[in-house]
Tab-separated table of C-alpha atoms and ligand atoms in Angstrom:
chain	number	residue	atom	x	y	z
A	118	UNK	CA	-64.800	38.506	-3.166
A	119	UNK	CA	-62.897	35.796	-2.205
A	120	UNK	CA	-63.237	36.494	1.290
A	121	UNK	CA	-64.688	34.372	3.893
A	122	UNK	CA	-65.509	31.481	1.088
A	123	UNK	CA	-65.757	27.769	2.748
A	124	UNK	CA	-65.764	24.854	0.437
A	125	UNK	CA	-67.211	21.210	1.704
A	126	UNK	CA	-65.631	18.613	0.413
A	127	UNK	CA	-66.966	14.997	-0.241
A	128	UNK	CA	-65.009	11.565	-0.876
A	129	UNK	CA	-66.691	8.267	-1.164
A	130	UNK	CA	-64.840	6.888	-4.096
A	131	UNK	CA	-63.634	3.877	-2.952
A	132	UNK	CA	-63.466	2.553	0.935
A	133	UNK	CA	-62.881	5.853	2.731
A	134	UNK	CA	-65.893	8.175	3.655
A	135	UNK	CA	-64.077	11.640	3.624
A	136	UNK	CA	-65.827	15.357	4.397
A	137	UNK	CA	-63.661	18.523	4.939
A	138	UNK	CA	-63.800	22.108	4.871
A	139	UNK	CA	-61.269	24.369	3.296
A	140	UNK	CA	-60.936	28.102	3.862
A	141	UNK	CA	-60.764	30.685	0.851
A	142	UNK	CA	-57.019	31.152	1.829
A	143	UNK	CA	-56.195	27.397	1.876
A	144	UNK	CA	-56.836	26.913	5.672
A	145	UNK	CA	-57.758	23.518	6.903
A	146	UNK	CA	-60.851	24.176	8.830
A	147	UNK	CA	-61.654	20.273	9.365
A	148	UNK	CA	-60.930	17.051	7.611
A	149	UNK	CA	-62.779	14.033	8.920
A	150	UNK	CA	-62.422	10.615	7.555
A	151	UNK	CA	-63.888	7.034	8.302
A	152	UNK	CA	-61.656	4.714	7.180
A	153	UNK	CA	-63.553	0.986	6.095
A	154	UNK	CA	-59.765	-0.734	6.288
A	155	UNK	CA	-60.217	-3.043	9.159
A	156	UNK	CA	-63.770	-4.619	8.079
A	157	UNK	CA	-62.190	-4.995	4.394
A	158	UNK	CA	-59.522	-7.026	5.682
A	159	UNK	CA	-61.688	-9.144	7.381
A	160	UNK	CA	-63.681	-9.932	3.880
A	161	UNK	CA	-59.967	-10.291	2.347
A	162	UNK	CA	-60.408	-7.566	-0.057
A	163	UNK	CA	-63.074	-4.637	-0.866
A	164	UNK	CA	-66.298	-5.695	-1.920
A	165	UNK	CA	-67.953	-2.780	-3.785
A	166	UNK	CA	-71.340	-3.195	-2.482
A	167	UNK	CA	-70.066	-3.657	1.085
A	168	UNK	CA	-68.135	-0.498	0.778
A	169	UNK	CA	-71.237	1.160	-0.365
A	170	UNK	CA	-73.196	0.282	2.711
A	171	UNK	CA	-70.482	1.435	4.664
A	172	UNK	CA	-70.339	4.628	3.127
A	173	UNK	CA	-74.445	4.890	3.504
A	174	UNK	CA	-74.007	4.005	7.086
A	175	UNK	CA	-71.091	6.770	8.139
A	176	UNK	CA	-71.449	10.038	5.509
A	177	UNK	CA	-74.101	11.760	7.540
A	178	UNK	CA	-71.939	11.019	10.580
A	179	UNK	CA	-68.840	12.076	9.253
A	180	UNK	CA	-69.873	15.167	7.627
A	181	UNK	CA	-71.413	16.335	10.923
A	182	UNK	CA	-68.513	15.738	12.331
A	183	UNK	CA	-66.279	18.218	10.057
A	184	UNK	CA	-69.076	20.635	10.364
A	185	UNK	CA	-68.462	20.637	14.334
A	186	UNK	CA	-65.011	20.786	14.251
A	187	UNK	CA	-64.670	23.562	11.946
A	188	UNK	CA	-66.285	25.950	14.190
A	189	UNK	CA	-68.640	27.210	11.433
A	190	UNK	CA	-72.317	27.790	12.391
A	191	UNK	CA	-74.507	26.180	9.666
A	192	UNK	CA	-74.390	25.190	6.140
A	193	UNK	CA	-76.793	27.878	5.182
A	194	UNK	CA	-74.533	30.481	6.511
A	195	UNK	CA	-71.199	29.668	5.773
A	196	UNK	CA	-70.578	26.824	3.360
A	197	UNK	CA	-70.319	28.525	-0.121
A	198	UNK	CA	-69.898	25.445	-2.246
A	199	UNK	CA	-70.155	21.607	-2.073
A	200	UNK	CA	-67.513	19.595	-3.953
A	201	UNK	CA	-67.666	15.819	-4.341
A	202	UNK	CA	-65.635	13.228	-5.980
A	203	UNK	CA	-67.567	12.036	-9.146
A	204	UNK	CA	-65.163	9.984	-11.064
A	205	UNK	CA	-63.222	7.847	-11.305
A	206	UNK	CA	-64.138	5.029	-8.489
A	207	UNK	CA	-66.574	2.197	-7.317
A	208	UNK	CA	-69.630	3.527	-8.804
A	209	UNK	CA	-72.084	2.564	-5.912
A	210	UNK	CA	-69.594	4.039	-3.733
A	211	UNK	CA	-69.113	7.386	-5.460
A	212	UNK	CA	-72.924	7.507	-5.565
A	213	UNK	CA	-73.412	7.755	-1.993
A	214	UNK	CA	-71.082	10.824	-1.804
A	215	UNK	CA	-72.763	12.543	-5.095
A	216	UNK	CA	-76.301	12.025	-3.592
A	217	UNK	CA	-75.505	13.232	-0.045
A	218	UNK	CA	-73.673	16.634	-1.640
A	219	UNK	CA	-76.816	17.095	-4.037
A	220	UNK	CA	-79.422	17.042	-1.595
A	221	UNK	CA	-76.932	19.476	0.580
A	222	UNK	CA	-76.961	21.774	-2.367
A	223	UNK	CA	-80.428	21.677	-3.090
A	224	UNK	CA	-81.236	22.087	0.112
A	225	UNK	CA	-79.189	25.316	0.888
A	226	UNK	CA	-79.237	26.306	-2.614
A	227	UNK	CA	-75.463	25.804	-3.211
A	228	UNK	CA	-73.581	25.273	-6.215
A	229	UNK	CA	-72.285	21.814	-6.941
A	230	UNK	CA	-68.671	21.149	-7.797
A	231	UNK	CA	-68.048	17.303	-9.329
A	232	UNK	CA	-64.441	16.566	-9.047
A	233	UNK	CA	-62.416	13.892	-10.722
A	234	UNK	CA	-60.948	11.989	-7.884
A	235	UNK	CA	-57.048	11.428	-9.548
A	236	UNK	CA	-56.747	15.041	-10.321
A	237	UNK	CA	-57.779	15.836	-6.373
A	238	UNK	CA	-54.584	13.599	-5.528
A	239	UNK	CA	-52.471	15.470	-7.943
A	240	UNK	CA	-53.158	18.720	-6.540
A	241	UNK	CA	-53.054	18.026	-3.203
A	242	UNK	CA	-49.604	18.840	-2.467
A	243	UNK	CA	-50.118	22.243	-3.510
A	244	UNK	CA	-52.157	23.141	-0.547
A	245	UNK	CA	-49.246	22.420	1.580
A	246	UNK	CA	-46.532	23.969	-0.414
A	247	UNK	CA	-47.245	27.026	-2.386
A	248	UNK	CA	-44.014	26.941	-4.152
A	249	UNK	CA	-45.001	24.277	-6.581
A	250	UNK	CA	-45.670	25.925	-9.901
A	251	UNK	CA	-47.445	25.163	-13.138
A	252	UNK	CA	-46.769	23.002	-15.221
A	253	UNK	CA	-45.501	19.989	-13.160
A	254	UNK	CA	-45.106	16.126	-13.654
A	255	UNK	CA	-47.681	14.096	-11.300
A	256	UNK	CA	-47.079	10.505	-10.707
A	257	UNK	CA	-50.190	9.162	-9.136
A	258	UNK	CA	-50.032	5.706	-7.432
A	259	UNK	CA	-52.716	4.248	-5.363
A	260	UNK	CA	-54.778	1.225	-5.169
A	261	UNK	CA	-56.550	1.490	-8.312
A	262	UNK	CA	-54.205	3.649	-10.368
A	263	UNK	CA	-50.882	4.221	-11.466
A	264	UNK	CA	-50.489	7.184	-13.891
A	265	UNK	CA	-47.915	9.615	-15.318
A	266	UNK	CA	-49.370	13.321	-16.175
A	267	UNK	CA	-48.154	16.679	-17.054
A	268	UNK	CA	-50.312	18.890	-15.041
A	269	UNK	CA	-50.456	22.340	-17.237
A	270	UNK	CA	-53.027	23.963	-15.129
A	271	UNK	CA	-55.401	22.948	-12.136
A	272	UNK	CA	-58.046	21.667	-14.469
A	273	UNK	CA	-55.776	20.511	-17.494
A	274	UNK	CA	-53.865	17.335	-17.425
A	275	UNK	CA	-52.057	15.592	-20.128
A	276	UNK	CA	-51.574	11.635	-19.588
A	277	UNK	CA	-48.126	10.298	-20.468
A	278	UNK	CA	-48.750	6.805	-19.420
A	279	UNK	CA	-50.640	4.415	-17.005
A	280	UNK	CA	-50.459	0.717	-15.658
A	281	UNK	CA	-51.389	-2.175	-18.149
A	282	UNK	CA	-52.373	-4.236	-15.403
A	283	UNK	CA	-52.595	-3.610	-11.567
A	284	UNK	CA	-51.525	-0.418	-9.618
A	285	UNK	CA	-48.912	-0.432	-7.069
A	286	UNK	CA	-51.087	-0.580	-4.107
A	287	UNK	CA	-52.995	-3.328	-5.519
A	288	UNK	CA	-49.519	-5.403	-5.974
A	289	UNK	CA	-48.990	-4.814	-2.211
A	290	UNK	CA	-52.208	-5.786	-0.925
A	291	UNK	CA	-52.438	-8.923	-3.125
A	292	UNK	CA	-48.803	-9.834	-1.695
A	293	UNK	CA	-49.675	-8.792	1.959
A	294	UNK	CA	-52.755	-11.031	1.812
A	295	UNK	CA	-50.621	-13.981	0.528
A	296	UNK	CA	-47.955	-13.682	3.042
A	297	UNK	CA	-51.122	-13.297	5.501
A	298	UNK	CA	-49.513	-10.206	7.321
A	299	UNK	CA	-52.736	-9.242	8.982
A	300	UNK	CA	-52.081	-12.463	11.046
A	301	UNK	CA	-48.809	-11.307	12.483
A	302	UNK	CA	-51.457	-9.466	14.914
A	303	UNK	CA	-51.063	-5.476	15.920
A	304	UNK	CA	-50.371	-3.215	14.107
A	305	UNK	CA	-50.421	-5.364	11.010
A	306	UNK	CA	-54.540	-6.615	11.445
A	307	UNK	CA	-55.228	-2.958	11.383
A	308	UNK	CA	-53.173	-1.296	8.492
A	309	UNK	CA	-53.384	-1.577	4.769
A	310	UNK	CA	-51.385	-4.034	2.988
A	311	UNK	CA	-49.026	-1.309	1.575
A	312	UNK	CA	-48.491	-0.150	4.983
A	313	UNK	CA	-47.806	-3.389	6.485
A	314	UNK	CA	-45.183	-4.015	3.703
A	315	UNK	CA	-43.471	-1.000	4.120
A	316	UNK	CA	-43.181	-1.742	8.050
A	317	UNK	CA	-41.614	-4.664	7.866
A	318	UNK	CA	-39.123	-3.381	5.167
A	319	UNK	CA	-37.694	-1.246	7.981
A	320	UNK	CA	-36.923	-4.429	10.354
A	321	UNK	CA	-33.441	-4.445	11.381
A	322	UNK	CA	-31.295	-6.093	8.434
A	323	UNK	CA	-34.087	-6.088	6.201
A	324	UNK	CA	-32.094	-7.033	2.699
A	325	UNK	CA	-33.652	-5.214	-0.147
A	326	UNK	CA	-31.339	-6.792	-2.436
A	327	UNK	CA	-32.385	-9.990	-1.573
A	328	UNK	CA	-35.143	-10.914	-4.094
A	329	UNK	CA	-36.321	-9.495	-7.527
A	330	UNK	CA	-32.675	-8.226	-8.014
A	331	UNK	CA	-32.350	-8.641	-11.611
A	332	UNK	CA	-33.840	-6.838	-14.691
A	333	UNK	CA	-36.109	-9.503	-15.576
A	334	UNK	CA	-38.184	-8.700	-12.288
A	335	UNK	CA	-38.550	-5.323	-13.060
A	336	UNK	CA	-41.486	-5.321	-15.918
A	337	UNK	CA	-41.346	-2.499	-18.707
A	338	UNK	CA	-38.143	-0.821	-17.724
A	339	UNK	CA	-37.056	-1.723	-21.427
A	340	UNK	CA	-40.102	-0.153	-23.162
A	341	UNK	CA	-39.436	3.350	-24.521
A	342	UNK	CA	-42.838	4.601	-22.743
A	343	UNK	CA	-44.381	5.818	-19.647
A	344	UNK	CA	-46.588	2.911	-19.184
A	345	UNK	CA	-46.239	0.383	-16.054
A	346	UNK	CA	-46.829	-3.188	-15.103
A	347	UNK	CA	-46.954	-4.737	-11.605
A	348	UNK	CA	-49.239	-8.241	-12.213
A	349	UNK	CA	-45.837	-9.767	-13.136
A	350	UNK	CA	-44.272	-9.408	-9.592
A	351	UNK	CA	-47.062	-11.910	-8.430
A	352	UNK	CA	-45.437	-14.528	-10.470
A	353	UNK	CA	-41.888	-14.266	-9.149
A	354	UNK	CA	-43.308	-13.992	-5.687
A	355	UNK	CA	-44.988	-17.251	-6.067
A	356	UNK	CA	-41.522	-18.669	-6.226
A	357	UNK	CA	-40.836	-17.274	-2.585
A	358	UNK	CA	-44.386	-18.192	-1.102
A	359	UNK	CA	-43.354	-21.694	-0.029
A	360	UNK	CA	-40.416	-20.457	1.915
A	361	UNK	CA	-42.942	-18.173	3.618
A	362	UNK	CA	-45.509	-20.713	4.198
A	363	UNK	CA	-42.863	-22.949	5.705
A	364	UNK	CA	-41.683	-20.162	8.267
A	365	UNK	CA	-45.227	-19.537	9.313
A	366	UNK	CA	-45.708	-23.097	9.830
A	367	UNK	CA	-42.309	-23.337	11.988
A	368	UNK	CA	-43.547	-20.828	14.679
A	369	UNK	CA	-39.946	-19.186	14.656
A	370	UNK	CA	-41.639	-15.707	14.535
A	371	UNK	CA	-38.080	-13.814	14.415
A	372	UNK	CA	-37.035	-16.075	11.008
A	373	UNK	CA	-40.319	-15.274	9.611
A	374	UNK	CA	-40.324	-11.760	10.229
A	375	UNK	CA	-36.897	-11.526	8.933
A	376	UNK	CA	-37.618	-13.224	5.736
A	377	UNK	CA	-41.055	-11.388	5.270
A	378	UNK	CA	-38.200	-7.922	5.932
A	379	UNK	CA	-36.380	-9.357	2.813
A	380	UNK	CA	-39.149	-9.819	0.861
A	381	UNK	CA	-40.934	-6.676	1.294
A	382	UNK	CA	-37.764	-4.512	1.250
A	383	UNK	CA	-36.815	-6.199	-2.528
A	384	UNK	CA	-40.550	-5.724	-3.478
A	385	UNK	CA	-40.518	-2.262	-2.581
A	386	UNK	CA	-37.296	-1.456	-4.172
A	387	UNK	CA	-38.146	-3.250	-7.600
A	388	UNK	CA	-41.252	-0.954	-7.568
A	389	UNK	CA	-39.094	2.096	-7.099
A	390	UNK	CA	-36.884	0.979	-9.780
A	391	UNK	CA	-39.890	0.859	-12.214
A	392	UNK	CA	-41.379	4.175	-11.008
A	393	UNK	CA	-38.130	5.914	-11.186
A	394	UNK	CA	-37.240	4.684	-14.597
A	395	UNK	CA	-40.367	5.641	-15.943
A	396	UNK	CA	-40.403	9.066	-14.415
A	397	UNK	CA	-37.086	9.754	-15.747
A	398	UNK	CA	-38.594	9.071	-19.165
A	399	UNK	CA	-41.466	11.505	-18.398
A	400	UNK	CA	-38.967	14.242	-17.185
A	401	UNK	CA	-37.054	13.668	-20.638
A	402	UNK	CA	-39.793	13.991	-22.677
A	403	UNK	CA	-41.053	17.106	-20.860
A	404	UNK	CA	-37.661	18.515	-21.166
A	405	UNK	CA	-36.715	17.465	-24.621
A	406	UNK	CA	-39.991	17.703	-26.128
A	407	UNK	CA	-43.545	18.871	-24.422
A	408	UNK	CA	-42.339	22.274	-22.941
A	409	UNK	CA	-41.366	23.364	-26.682
A	410	UNK	CA	-44.554	22.286	-28.099
A	411	UNK	CA	-46.917	23.641	-25.365
A	412	UNK	CA	-45.960	27.632	-25.278
A	413	UNK	CA	-49.286	28.500	-23.739
A	414	UNK	CA	-48.426	26.268	-20.591
A	415	UNK	CA	-45.981	28.903	-19.680
A	416	UNK	CA	-47.735	32.116	-20.839
A	417	UNK	CA	-48.849	34.352	-17.850
A	418	UNK	CA	-51.978	35.423	-19.715
A	419	UNK	CA	-53.277	32.000	-19.317
A	420	UNK	CA	-52.395	31.782	-16.076
A	421	UNK	CA	-54.823	30.770	-13.064
A	422	UNK	CA	-52.920	33.105	-10.633
A	423	UNK	CA	-55.415	33.812	-7.755
A	424	UNK	CA	-54.850	35.242	-4.423
A	425	UNK	CA	-53.611	31.683	-3.351
A	426	UNK	CA	-50.592	32.674	-5.045
A	427	UNK	CA	-50.215	29.987	-7.952
A	428	UNK	CA	-49.319	30.524	-11.379
A	429	UNK	CA	-47.936	29.617	-14.598
A	430	UNK	CA	-44.156	30.254	-14.933
A	431	UNK	CA	-42.886	32.177	-18.025
A	432	UNK	CA	-40.789	30.472	-20.440
A	433	UNK	CA	-38.163	32.663	-20.846
A	434	UNK	CA	-36.970	33.496	-17.403
A	435	UNK	CA	-34.238	31.561	-15.384
A	436	UNK	CA	-36.611	28.949	-13.865
A	437	UNK	CA	-36.817	27.229	-17.203
A	438	UNK	CA	-35.069	24.350	-15.910
A	439	UNK	CA	-36.777	24.060	-12.507
A	440	UNK	CA	-39.282	21.468	-12.759
A	441	UNK	CA	-41.506	20.314	-9.829
A	442	UNK	CA	-42.416	16.611	-9.900
A	443	UNK	CA	-45.657	15.782	-7.341
A	444	UNK	CA	-45.943	12.006	-6.263
A	445	UNK	CA	-49.471	11.152	-4.613
A	446	UNK	CA	-52.061	8.708	-3.950
A	447	UNK	CA	-52.105	6.367	-1.179
A	448	UNK	CA	-48.740	4.641	-2.044
A	449	UNK	CA	-47.041	8.122	-1.971
A	450	UNK	CA	-47.613	7.349	1.707
A	451	UNK	CA	-44.669	5.051	1.752
A	452	UNK	CA	-41.282	6.836	2.601
A	453	UNK	CA	-38.759	4.638	1.415
A	454	UNK	CA	-40.553	5.312	-2.198
A	455	UNK	CA	-40.471	8.869	-1.685
A	456	UNK	CA	-36.960	9.344	-0.319
A	457	UNK	CA	-35.811	7.229	-3.051
A	458	UNK	CA	-37.261	9.053	-5.754
A	459	UNK	CA	-36.271	12.379	-4.402
A	460	UNK	CA	-32.718	10.792	-4.158
A	461	UNK	CA	-32.492	9.180	-7.353
A	462	UNK	CA	-33.838	12.519	-9.104
A	463	UNK	CA	-31.462	14.768	-7.485
A	464	UNK	CA	-28.590	12.278	-8.030
A	465	UNK	CA	-29.625	10.510	-11.316
A	466	UNK	CA	-31.373	13.158	-13.274
A	467	UNK	CA	-30.996	16.819	-12.426
A	468	UNK	CA	-30.665	18.826	-9.193
A	469	UNK	CA	-33.395	21.115	-10.863
A	470	UNK	CA	-35.998	18.420	-10.456
A	471	UNK	CA	-37.845	18.660	-7.386
A	472	UNK	CA	-39.973	15.931	-5.997
A	473	UNK	CA	-43.146	16.760	-3.366
A	474	UNK	CA	-45.449	14.583	-1.846
A	475	UNK	CA	-48.171	15.444	0.574
A	476	UNK	CA	-47.707	14.437	4.245
A	477	UNK	CA	-48.593	10.718	4.851
A	478	UNK	CA	-52.205	11.583	6.168
A	479	UNK	CA	-52.996	13.269	3.282
A	480	UNK	CA	-51.699	10.729	0.668
A	481	UNK	CA	-54.402	8.409	0.941
A	482	UNK	CA	-58.175	9.081	0.221
A	483	UNK	CA	-59.940	12.000	2.027
A	484	UNK	CA	-62.213	14.901	1.739
A	485	UNK	CA	-59.901	17.554	2.042
A	486	UNK	CA	-58.031	17.021	-1.573
A	487	UNK	CA	-61.680	17.295	-2.873
A	488	UNK	CA	-62.566	20.680	-1.096
A	489	UNK	CA	-59.221	22.061	-2.231
A	490	UNK	CA	-59.783	21.443	-5.768
A	491	UNK	CA	-63.359	22.291	-5.150
A	492	UNK	CA	-61.937	25.794	-4.262
A	493	UNK	CA	-59.279	26.377	-7.039
A	494	UNK	CA	-62.343	25.785	-9.309
A	495	UNK	CA	-64.520	28.000	-7.803
A	496	UNK	CA	-62.092	30.781	-7.576
A	497	UNK	CA	-61.346	30.485	-11.270
A	498	UNK	CA	-65.201	30.679	-11.938
A	499	UNK	CA	-65.582	34.004	-10.171
A	500	UNK	CA	-62.690	35.062	-12.120
A	501	UNK	CA	-65.240	34.303	-14.975
A	502	UNK	CA	-62.680	31.751	-16.325
A	503	UNK	CA	-64.812	28.652	-16.738
A	504	UNK	CA	-67.677	29.398	-19.770
A	505	UNK	CA	-70.451	27.509	-19.623
A	506	UNK	CA	-69.626	25.495	-22.362
A	507	UNK	CA	-67.380	23.326	-20.438
A	508	UNK	CA	-68.110	19.604	-19.376
A	509	UNK	CA	-70.407	19.785	-16.736
A	510	UNK	CA	-68.176	17.497	-15.094
A	511	UNK	CA	-65.433	20.112	-15.255
A	512	UNK	CA	-67.751	23.391	-14.066
A	513	UNK	CA	-69.618	25.095	-11.057
A	514	UNK	CA	-72.804	23.904	-11.370
A	515	UNK	CA	-75.878	26.256	-9.650
A	516	UNK	CA	-78.698	24.953	-11.753
A	517	UNK	CA	-80.426	22.542	-9.673
A	518	UNK	CA	-81.911	20.699	-13.087
A	519	UNK	CA	-78.310	20.523	-13.960
A	520	UNK	CA	-77.327	18.758	-11.032
A	521	UNK	CA	-79.517	16.018	-11.627
A	522	UNK	CA	-77.653	15.382	-14.862
A	523	UNK	CA	-74.287	14.532	-12.997
A	524	UNK	CA	-73.473	11.064	-12.795
A	525	UNK	CA	-71.137	8.849	-10.796
A	526	UNK	CA	-68.762	7.356	-13.718
A	527	UNK	CA	-66.563	4.500	-12.534
A	528	UNK	CA	-63.634	5.192	-15.439
A	529	UNK	CA	-62.677	8.559	-16.837
A	530	UNK	CA	-59.470	9.616	-18.379
A	531	UNK	CA	-57.378	12.031	-16.113
A	532	UNK	CA	-56.964	14.357	-19.253
A	533	UNK	CA	-55.976	14.488	-22.932
A	534	UNK	CA	-53.915	11.558	-23.809
A	535	UNK	CA	-50.758	11.919	-25.257
A	536	UNK	CA	-49.236	8.416	-24.444
A	537	UNK	CA	-48.580	8.181	-28.603
A	538	UNK	CA	-46.306	11.499	-28.282
A	539	UNK	CA	-44.177	9.625	-25.520
A	540	UNK	CA	-44.081	6.724	-27.800
A	541	UNK	CA	-42.823	8.274	-30.924
A	542	UNK	CA	-40.183	10.391	-29.311
A	543	UNK	CA	-38.665	7.281	-28.441
A	544	UNK	CA	-35.797	8.710	-25.958
A	545	UNK	CA	-33.260	6.504	-24.601
A	546	UNK	CA	-32.481	6.566	-21.395
A	547	UNK	CA	-29.093	6.908	-19.944
A	548	UNK	CA	-27.657	3.962	-17.490
A	549	UNK	CA	-28.603	4.220	-14.178
A	550	UNK	CA	-25.606	5.765	-12.197
A	551	UNK	CA	-27.589	5.714	-8.526
A	552	UNK	CA	-26.088	2.643	-7.173
A	553	UNK	CA	-28.722	1.920	-5.033
A	554	UNK	CA	-30.932	1.018	-7.854
A	555	UNK	CA	-28.161	-1.034	-10.000
A	556	UNK	CA	-29.474	-4.406	-11.023
A	557	UNK	CA	-27.743	-7.272	-12.358
A	558	UNK	CA	-29.393	-8.560	-15.694
A	559	UNK	CA	-29.612	-12.015	-14.986
A	560	UNK	CA	-30.506	-14.205	-11.801
B	740	KG4	O1	-55.349	6.445	-2.802
B	740	KG4	P1	-55.723	5.593	-1.729
B	740	KG4	O2	-56.351	5.702	-0.329
B	740	KG4	O3	-57.268	4.918	-2.417
B	740	KG4	C1	-57.246	4.514	-3.993
B	740	KG4	O4	-57.669	5.407	-4.388
B	740	KG4	O5	-56.657	3.637	-4.367
B	740	KG4	O6	-54.571	4.039	-1.960
B	740	KG4	C2	-54.597	3.055	-1.327
B	740	KG4	C3	-53.905	2.355	-1.443
B	740	KG4	C4	-53.653	0.805	-0.841
B	740	KG4	O7	-53.528	-0.069	-1.733
B	740	KG4	C5	-52.814	0.749	0.395
B	740	KG4	O8	-52.270	-0.599	0.737
B	740	KG4	C6	-51.795	2.118	-0.350
B	740	KG4	O9	-52.341	2.748	-0.548
B	740	KG4	N1	-50.888	2.204	0.610
B	740	KG4	C7	-49.499	2.196	0.768
B	740	KG4	C8	-49.094	3.043	2.405
B	740	KG4	N2	-50.164	3.313	2.839
B	740	KG4	C9	-50.912	2.840	2.204
B	740	KG4	N3	-48.450	1.707	0.129
B	740	KG4	C10	-47.108	1.842	0.319
B	740	KG4	N4	-46.920	2.208	1.654
B	740	KG4	C11	-47.763	2.998	2.753
B	740	KG4	N5	-47.159	3.287	3.704
B	741	ZN	ZN1	-57.675	7.667	-4.063
């Protein structure tokens, strides 16, 4: 019955209004996003109530555009189900997408699929690469989150660690604001803080080793867990700000850009080191503990294999040492971080570990990841693998009365919390051998 299925996906959890349509074979029929970035740059950050108003102003237009681009005839005739981000995110923003989705679902008698925004980020790379297999490790880095998880199935996640304070995107946005990057003019006045920092770090001669070049400037790397901390960089950064301010005042643009290049390059490298060390620990935990204690994850009988070709690999074949690592979320658009993680994993850990990220355009928030996650659940539901006992948030909802019970939820766990297991295992990491990541121990 898979043929002809089309899933509409709606995303409005933060500052992007996204609507997309995906076909039963994973074919992307349309993916339209309205970004509020330029407006929020003017306000100096996202104000949730303002973000909500922009969603209200744009959602219908973006939905109609997505429909038109898909070449389909009508929701009534061609859409089978409507998936929507319901958690986590800004509550008021989420409500806009959710209300829109409920209205459509009821009007055209289509099932509604509530989606976890961060799970959708984690699953995004699977649409582009069918060889990624469950279980895999997912490192999710965005403006609001920093999570390390094991994704056992498309709907089953284990949380290994998360950030104690800021998310990496949040840090990059704050630093970009503090350095007044948007005042550099085009393109800096219309790109995110993270993208601006990446661009400056690519400046010729940008010295990635000039700042944040000792272990003290990389928080949490000595702690034997998979937790993160990024707020501390702001303190270190404050020491550099006067130099940047002076250069702004001097009017010497070349010198200013050079110094900004050093700061941005150094900051990215410091973030890379923290991400890599925590990822390394996650891999060690997976390899030394988790896979032996979760035999079901490797049992083909429990597999969600469907016509899309996804499956769970068996434990006792030659694939056992192979591990896919997915890095996703807005900050995964950063090529330096992704290439750095890929190289470090291959050279410092094991060539059997393979890092994947979505293409840049699909790292930040979009409706396609929601539609894709919705398709996976819809197919699973058709095989009757989802029973009615499951949480409404994880099901396919046919009854309009039940749709009324679905709510936008600003904070929501990604899955089973196994952070204590990681801590109890207390694995010690070997020394970094990858030269690019080596640090001095003192200033
Ligand atoms: O996933 P996302 O679109 O929204 C959230 O759910 O947070 O992520 C947005 C974040 C912003 O903080 C932005 O600065 C960051 O992703 N970002 C980047 C890049 N492009 C966007 N960070 C680093 N490098 C980039 N190229
Ligand atoms: Zn996101």
